[in-house]
């Protein structure tokens, strides 16, 4: 925001010179006024920077949070990209000036490189955080398809196979039956 027109202040100070306001007081007031406006602009830049950083961190965090909640990939992509691009879009919206008169029209931008930089950085961070999730989902889908095809191929074979966890108890049981059958003749009493 630009400081208000200082013509009124200068006129007031010029009229007050006759009353007794000295030049030192006028310079001091102007110094205080310019310092206040500079502090306000600095605070705006700091707030803008903090918004930018929090949106970038929030975009990556939001992507992983939505992925953990098993939200659809399209929603994850949309929400993360919107959040990542938000500071750049705000800066573009606030700093563009459109002027239309009967003679001409003009479109100007106060800080085009800053706005484009924020959009580019936001796009890269949003794209990078969501692409990691997309590649993990695609890799998981490929692994699921491979497992499914292996299960289908093993179900199509007509051979009988014993599951590996059942083989040891079956052999142990057969061994006990064999020992019992072998010991039956030994248990009979001889006829005397």
PDB file of C-alpha atoms in Angstrom:
ATOM      1  CA  UNK A   1       0.000   0.000   0.000  1.00  0.00           C
ATOM      2  CA  UNK A   2       1.406   3.389  -0.961  1.00  0.00           C
ATOM      3  CA  UNK A   3       1.650   6.157   1.628  1.00  0.00           C
ATOM      4  CA  UNK A   4      -1.033   8.825   1.436  1.00  0.00           C
ATOM      5  CA  UNK A   5      -0.367  12.031  -0.426  1.00  0.00           C
ATOM      6  CA  UNK A   6       2.005  14.219   1.590  1.00  0.00           C
ATOM      7  CA  UNK A   7       0.743  17.449   0.012  1.00  0.00           C
ATOM      8  CA  UNK A   8      -1.823  17.906   2.776  1.00  0.00           C
ATOM      9  CA  UNK A   9       0.800  17.351   5.449  1.00  0.00           C
ATOM     10  CA  UNK A  10       3.189  19.769   3.736  1.00  0.00           C
ATOM     11  CA  UNK A  11       0.453  22.409   3.416  1.00  0.00           C
ATOM     12  CA  UNK A  12      -0.463  21.959   7.068  1.00  0.00           C
ATOM     13  CA  UNK A  13       3.161  22.250   8.101  1.00  0.00           C
ATOM     14  CA  UNK A  14       3.641  25.360   5.958  1.00  0.00           C
ATOM     15  CA  UNK A  15       0.608  27.010   7.552  1.00  0.00           C
ATOM     16  CA  UNK A  16       1.704  25.960  10.999  1.00  0.00           C
ATOM     17  CA  UNK A  17       5.133  27.551  10.528  1.00  0.00           C
ATOM     18  CA  UNK A  18       3.524  30.855  11.268  1.00  0.00           C
ATOM     19  CA  UNK A  19       2.121  29.427  14.500  1.00  0.00           C
ATOM     20  CA  UNK A  20       5.458  28.130  15.658  1.00  0.00           C
ATOM     21  CA  UNK A  21       6.158  24.617  14.365  1.00  0.00           C
ATOM     22  CA  UNK A  22       9.842  24.423  13.658  1.00  0.00           C
ATOM     23  CA  UNK A  23      11.504  22.550  10.814  1.00  0.00           C
ATOM     24  CA  UNK A  24      13.083  19.939  13.101  1.00  0.00           C
ATOM     25  CA  UNK A  25       9.667  18.777  14.284  1.00  0.00           C
ATOM     26  CA  UNK A  26       8.380  18.555  10.710  1.00  0.00           C
ATOM     27  CA  UNK A  27      11.429  16.512   9.610  1.00  0.00           C
ATOM     28  CA  UNK A  28      11.057  14.254  12.637  1.00  0.00           C
ATOM     29  CA  UNK A  29       7.368  13.615  11.845  1.00  0.00           C
ATOM     30  CA  UNK A  30       8.199  12.857   8.218  1.00  0.00           C
ATOM     31  CA  UNK A  31      10.944  10.475   9.349  1.00  0.00           C
ATOM     32  CA  UNK A  32       8.532   8.673  11.701  1.00  0.00           C
ATOM     33  CA  UNK A  33       5.900   8.446   8.965  1.00  0.00           C
ATOM     34  CA  UNK A  34       8.316   7.005   6.402  1.00  0.00           C
ATOM     35  CA  UNK A  35       9.687   4.554   8.998  1.00  0.00           C
ATOM     36  CA  UNK A  36       6.158   3.350   9.801  1.00  0.00           C
ATOM     37  CA  UNK A  37       5.381   2.758   6.122  1.00  0.00           C
ATOM     38  CA  UNK A  38       8.687   0.930   5.669  1.00  0.00           C
ATOM     39  CA  UNK A  39       7.905  -1.256   8.694  1.00  0.00           C
ATOM     40  CA  UNK A  40       4.458  -2.042   7.293  1.00  0.00           C
ATOM     41  CA  UNK A  41       5.949  -3.063   3.924  1.00  0.00           C
ATOM     42  CA  UNK A  42       8.577  -5.214   5.674  1.00  0.00           C
ATOM     43  CA  UNK A  43       5.869  -6.917   7.708  1.00  0.00           C
ATOM     44  CA  UNK A  44       3.882  -7.591   4.525  1.00  0.00           C
ATOM     45  CA  UNK A  45       6.936  -9.220   2.913  1.00  0.00           C
ATOM     46  CA  UNK A  46       7.579 -11.353   6.010  1.00  0.00           C
ATOM     47  CA  UNK A  47       3.922 -12.434   6.144  1.00  0.00           C
ATOM     48  CA  UNK A  48       3.999 -13.266   2.443  1.00  0.00           C
ATOM     49  CA  UNK A  49       7.167 -15.345   2.901  1.00  0.00           C
ATOM     50  CA  UNK A  50       5.718 -17.220   5.874  1.00  0.00           C
ATOM     51  CA  UNK A  51       2.526 -17.930   3.928  1.00  0.00           C
ATOM     52  CA  UNK A  52       4.610 -19.222   1.019  1.00  0.00           C
ATOM     53  CA  UNK A  53       6.704 -21.552   3.213  1.00  0.00           C
ATOM     54  CA  UNK A  54       3.736 -22.865   5.174  1.00  0.00           C
ATOM     55  CA  UNK A  55       1.814 -23.579   1.966  1.00  0.00           C
ATOM     56  CA  UNK A  56       4.737 -25.532   0.483  1.00  0.00           C
ATOM     57  CA  UNK A  57       5.239 -27.623   3.621  1.00  0.00           C
ATOM     58  CA  UNK A  58       1.483 -28.025   3.971  1.00  0.00           C
ATOM     59  CA  UNK A  59       1.171 -29.186   0.367  1.00  0.00           C
ATOM     60  CA  UNK A  60       3.636 -32.052   0.811  1.00  0.00           C
ATOM     61  CA  UNK A  61       2.184 -32.955   4.207  1.00  0.00           C
ATOM     62  CA  UNK A  62      -1.368 -32.839   2.888  1.00  0.00           C
ATOM     63  CA  UNK A  63      -0.453 -35.176   0.041  1.00  0.00           C
ATOM     64  CA  UNK A  64       0.910 -37.810   2.414  1.00  0.00           C
ATOM     65  CA  UNK A  65      -1.961 -37.334   4.882  1.00  0.00           C
ATOM     66  CA  UNK A  66      -4.592 -37.828   2.196  1.00  0.00           C
ATOM     67  CA  UNK A  67      -2.655 -40.840   0.894  1.00  0.00           C
ATOM     68  CA  UNK A  68      -2.627 -42.331   4.398  1.00  0.00           C
ATOM     69  CA  UNK A  69      -6.374 -41.831   4.583  1.00  0.00           C
ATOM     70  CA  UNK A  70      -6.700 -43.697   1.252  1.00  0.00           C
ATOM     71  CA  UNK A  71      -8.246 -40.769  -0.579  1.00  0.00           C
ATOM     72  CA  UNK A  72      -8.440 -40.924  -4.376  1.00  0.00           C
ATOM     73  CA  UNK A  73      -5.261 -39.937  -6.236  1.00  0.00           C
ATOM     74  CA  UNK A  74      -7.063 -37.272  -8.278  1.00  0.00           C
ATOM     75  CA  UNK A  75      -8.231 -35.528  -5.100  1.00  0.00           C
ATOM     76  CA  UNK A  76      -4.727 -35.740  -3.615  1.00  0.00           C
ATOM     77  CA  UNK A  77      -3.232 -34.184  -6.756  1.00  0.00           C
ATOM     78  CA  UNK A  78      -5.812 -31.407  -6.918  1.00  0.00           C
ATOM     79  CA  UNK A  79      -5.636 -30.425  -3.245  1.00  0.00           C
ATOM     80  CA  UNK A  80      -1.838 -30.510  -3.073  1.00  0.00           C
ATOM     81  CA  UNK A  81      -1.346 -28.490  -6.260  1.00  0.00           C
ATOM     82  CA  UNK A  82      -3.911 -25.873  -5.222  1.00  0.00           C
ATOM     83  CA  UNK A  83      -2.236 -25.453  -1.843  1.00  0.00           C
ATOM     84  CA  UNK A  84       1.258 -25.300  -3.380  1.00  0.00           C
ATOM     85  CA  UNK A  85       0.248 -22.723  -6.019  1.00  0.00           C
ATOM     86  CA  UNK A  86      -1.868 -20.590  -3.664  1.00  0.00           C
ATOM     87  CA  UNK A  87       0.845 -18.030  -2.648  1.00  0.00           C
ATOM     88  CA  UNK A  88       1.858 -17.465  -6.266  1.00  0.00           C
ATOM     89  CA  UNK A  89      -1.754 -17.035  -7.340  1.00  0.00           C
ATOM     90  CA  UNK A  90      -2.392 -14.580  -4.497  1.00  0.00           C
ATOM     91  CA  UNK A  91       0.694 -12.588  -5.462  1.00  0.00           C
ATOM     92  CA  UNK A  92      -0.364 -12.525  -9.119  1.00  0.00           C
ATOM     93  CA  UNK A  93      -3.834 -11.354  -8.186  1.00  0.00           C
ATOM     94  CA  UNK A  94      -2.678  -8.600  -5.850  1.00  0.00           C
ATOM     95  CA  UNK A  95       0.095  -7.169  -7.989  1.00  0.00           C
ATOM     96  CA  UNK A  96      -1.584  -6.976 -11.412  1.00  0.00           C
ATOM     97  CA  UNK A  97      -3.009  -3.553 -12.266  1.00  0.00           C
ATOM     98  CA  UNK A  98      -5.414  -3.009 -15.127  1.00  0.00           C
ATOM     99  CA  UNK A  99      -6.116   0.533 -16.274  1.00  0.00           C
ATOM    100  CA  UNK A 100      -8.723   1.460 -18.837  1.00  0.00           C
ATOM    101  CA  UNK A 101      -9.306   4.952 -20.163  1.00  0.00           C
ATOM    102  CA  UNK A 102     -10.956   6.424 -23.230  1.00  0.00           C
ATOM    103  CA  UNK A 103      -7.567   6.851 -24.886  1.00  0.00           C
ATOM    104  CA  UNK A 104      -5.855   3.548 -24.036  1.00  0.00           C
ATOM    105  CA  UNK A 105      -5.706   0.571 -21.740  1.00  0.00           C
ATOM    106  CA  UNK A 106      -2.751  -0.867 -19.885  1.00  0.00           C
ATOM    107  CA  UNK A 107      -1.924  -3.918 -17.889  1.00  0.00           C
ATOM    108  CA  UNK A 108       0.989  -3.758 -15.504  1.00  0.00           C
ATOM    109  CA  UNK A 109       2.462  -5.987 -12.861  1.00  0.00           C
ATOM    110  CA  UNK A 110       4.417  -4.685  -9.891  1.00  0.00           C
ATOM    111  CA  UNK A 111       6.705  -7.701  -9.344  1.00  0.00           C
ATOM    112  CA  UNK A 112       6.296 -10.215 -12.168  1.00  0.00           C
ATOM    113  CA  UNK A 113       9.436 -12.237 -11.374  1.00  0.00           C
ATOM    114  CA  UNK A 114       8.429 -12.734  -7.743  1.00  0.00           C
ATOM    115  CA  UNK A 115       4.972 -13.973  -8.736  1.00  0.00           C
ATOM    116  CA  UNK A 116       6.339 -16.256 -11.446  1.00  0.00           C
ATOM    117  CA  UNK A 117       9.003 -17.545  -9.059  1.00  0.00           C
ATOM    118  CA  UNK A 118       6.401 -18.392  -6.416  1.00  0.00           C
ATOM    119  CA  UNK A 119       4.251 -20.140  -9.007  1.00  0.00           C
ATOM    120  CA  UNK A 120       7.217 -22.113 -10.350  1.00  0.00           C
ATOM    121  CA  UNK A 121       8.491 -23.162  -6.923  1.00  0.00           C
ATOM    122  CA  UNK A 122       4.986 -24.065  -5.782  1.00  0.00           C
ATOM    123  CA  UNK A 123       4.411 -26.093  -8.940  1.00  0.00           C
ATOM    124  CA  UNK A 124       7.684 -27.983  -8.572  1.00  0.00           C
ATOM    125  CA  UNK A 125       7.153 -28.767  -4.884  1.00  0.00           C
ATOM    126  CA  UNK A 126       3.520 -29.784  -5.418  1.00  0.00           C
ATOM    127  CA  UNK A 127       4.397 -31.912  -8.451  1.00  0.00           C
ATOM    128  CA  UNK A 128       7.345 -33.581  -6.703  1.00  0.00           C
ATOM    129  CA  UNK A 129       5.402 -34.483  -3.560  1.00  0.00           C
ATOM    130  CA  UNK A 130       2.465 -35.893  -5.494  1.00  0.00           C
ATOM    131  CA  UNK A 131       4.584 -37.727  -8.076  1.00  0.00           C
ATOM    132  CA  UNK A 132       6.230 -39.803  -5.332  1.00  0.00           C
ATOM    133  CA  UNK A 133       2.783 -40.930  -4.235  1.00  0.00           C
ATOM    134  CA  UNK A 134       1.655 -41.615  -7.804  1.00  0.00           C
ATOM    135  CA  UNK A 135       4.743 -43.756  -8.525  1.00  0.00           C
ATOM    136  CA  UNK A 136       4.204 -45.719  -5.304  1.00  0.00           C
ATOM    137  CA  UNK A 137       0.568 -46.348  -6.227  1.00  0.00           C
ATOM    138  CA  UNK A 138       1.519 -47.461  -9.758  1.00  0.00           C
ATOM    139  CA  UNK A 139       4.227 -49.759  -8.363  1.00  0.00           C
ATOM    140  CA  UNK A 140       1.725 -51.247  -5.905  1.00  0.00           C
ATOM    141  CA  UNK A 141      -0.811 -51.794  -8.698  1.00  0.00           C
ATOM    142  CA  UNK A 142       1.841 -53.604 -10.789  1.00  0.00           C
ATOM    143  CA  UNK A 143       2.753 -55.817  -7.833  1.00  0.00           C
ATOM    144  CA  UNK A 144      -0.912 -56.617  -7.184  1.00  0.00           C
ATOM    145  CA  UNK A 145      -1.403 -57.567 -10.854  1.00  0.00           C
ATOM    146  CA  UNK A 146       1.650 -59.833 -10.768  1.00  0.00           C
ATOM    147  CA  UNK A 147       0.436 -61.538  -7.595  1.00  0.00           C
ATOM    148  CA  UNK A 148      -3.021 -61.948  -9.069  1.00  0.00           C
ATOM    149  CA  UNK A 149      -1.638 -63.513 -12.262  1.00  0.00           C
ATOM    150  CA  UNK A 150       0.547 -65.896 -10.215  1.00  0.00           C
ATOM    151  CA  UNK A 151      -2.487 -66.982  -8.190  1.00  0.00           C
ATOM    152  CA  UNK A 152      -4.531 -67.490 -11.362  1.00  0.00           C
ATOM    153  CA  UNK A 153      -1.774 -69.528 -13.006  1.00  0.00           C
ATOM    154  CA  UNK A 154      -1.358 -71.755  -9.950  1.00  0.00           C
ATOM    155  CA  UNK A 155      -5.122 -72.328  -9.762  1.00  0.00           C
ATOM    156  CA  UNK A 156      -5.266 -73.415 -13.403  1.00  0.00           C
ATOM    157  CA  UNK A 157      -2.901 -76.352 -12.911  1.00  0.00           C
ATOM    158  CA  UNK A 158      -4.627 -79.672 -12.137  1.00  0.00           C
ATOM    159  CA  UNK A 159      -1.813 -81.210 -10.102  1.00  0.00           C
ATOM    160  CA  UNK A 160      -2.274 -81.957  -6.454  1.00  0.00           C
ATOM    161  CA  UNK A 161       0.153 -80.170  -4.194  1.00  0.00           C
ATOM    162  CA  UNK A 162       0.401 -80.325  -0.448  1.00  0.00           C
ATOM    163  CA  UNK A 163       0.853 -76.974   1.217  1.00  0.00           C
ATOM    164  CA  UNK A 164       4.262 -76.658   2.864  1.00  0.00           C
ATOM    165  CA  UNK A 165       2.870 -76.056   6.356  1.00  0.00           C
ATOM    166  CA  UNK A 166       0.866 -79.290   6.290  1.00  0.00           C
ATOM    167  CA  UNK A 167       3.667 -81.610   5.114  1.00  0.00           C
ATOM    168  CA  UNK A 168       5.490 -81.977   8.476  1.00  0.00           C
ATOM    169  CA  UNK A 169       2.404 -82.922  10.554  1.00  0.00           C
ATOM    170  CA  UNK A 170       1.292 -85.411   7.853  1.00  0.00           C
ATOM    171  CA  UNK A 171       4.687 -87.142   7.842  1.00  0.00           C
ATOM    172  CA  UNK A 172       4.704 -87.221  11.648  1.00  0.00           C
ATOM    173  CA  UNK A 173       1.198 -88.753  11.711  1.00  0.00           C
ATOM    174  CA  UNK A 174       2.126 -91.382   9.082  1.00  0.00           C
ATOM    175  CA  UNK A 175       5.213 -92.265  11.131  1.00  0.00           C
ATOM    176  CA  UNK A 176       3.093 -92.823  14.248  1.00  0.00           C
ATOM    177  CA  UNK A 177       0.673 -95.059  12.335  1.00  0.00           C
ATOM    178  CA  UNK A 178       3.600 -97.083  10.923  1.00  0.00           C
ATOM    179  CA  UNK A 179       5.092 -97.571  14.386  1.00  0.00           C
ATOM    180  CA  UNK A 180       1.723 -98.676  15.745  1.00  0.00           C
ATOM    181  CA  UNK A 181       1.212-101.169  12.898  1.00  0.00           C
ATOM    182  CA  UNK A 182       4.713-102.598  13.397  1.00  0.00           C
ATOM    183  CA  UNK A 183       4.238-103.007  17.157  1.00  0.00           C
ATOM    184  CA  UNK A 184       0.852-104.846  16.894  1.00  0.00           C
ATOM    185  CA  UNK A 185       2.444-108.290  16.393  1.00  0.00           C
ATOM    186  CA  UNK A 186       4.824-107.623  19.244  1.00  0.00           C
ATOM    187  CA  UNK A 187       1.980-106.921  21.631  1.00  0.00           C
ATOM    188  CA  UNK A 188       0.290-110.321  21.088  1.00  0.00           C
ATOM    189  CA  UNK A 189       0.979-112.859  23.835  1.00  0.00           C
ATOM    190  CA  UNK A 190       2.594-116.034  22.665  1.00  0.00           C
ATOM    191  CA  UNK A 191       0.519-119.236  23.149  1.00  0.00           C
ATOM    192  CA  UNK A 192       2.273-121.554  25.495  1.00  0.00           C
TER     193      UNK A 192
END
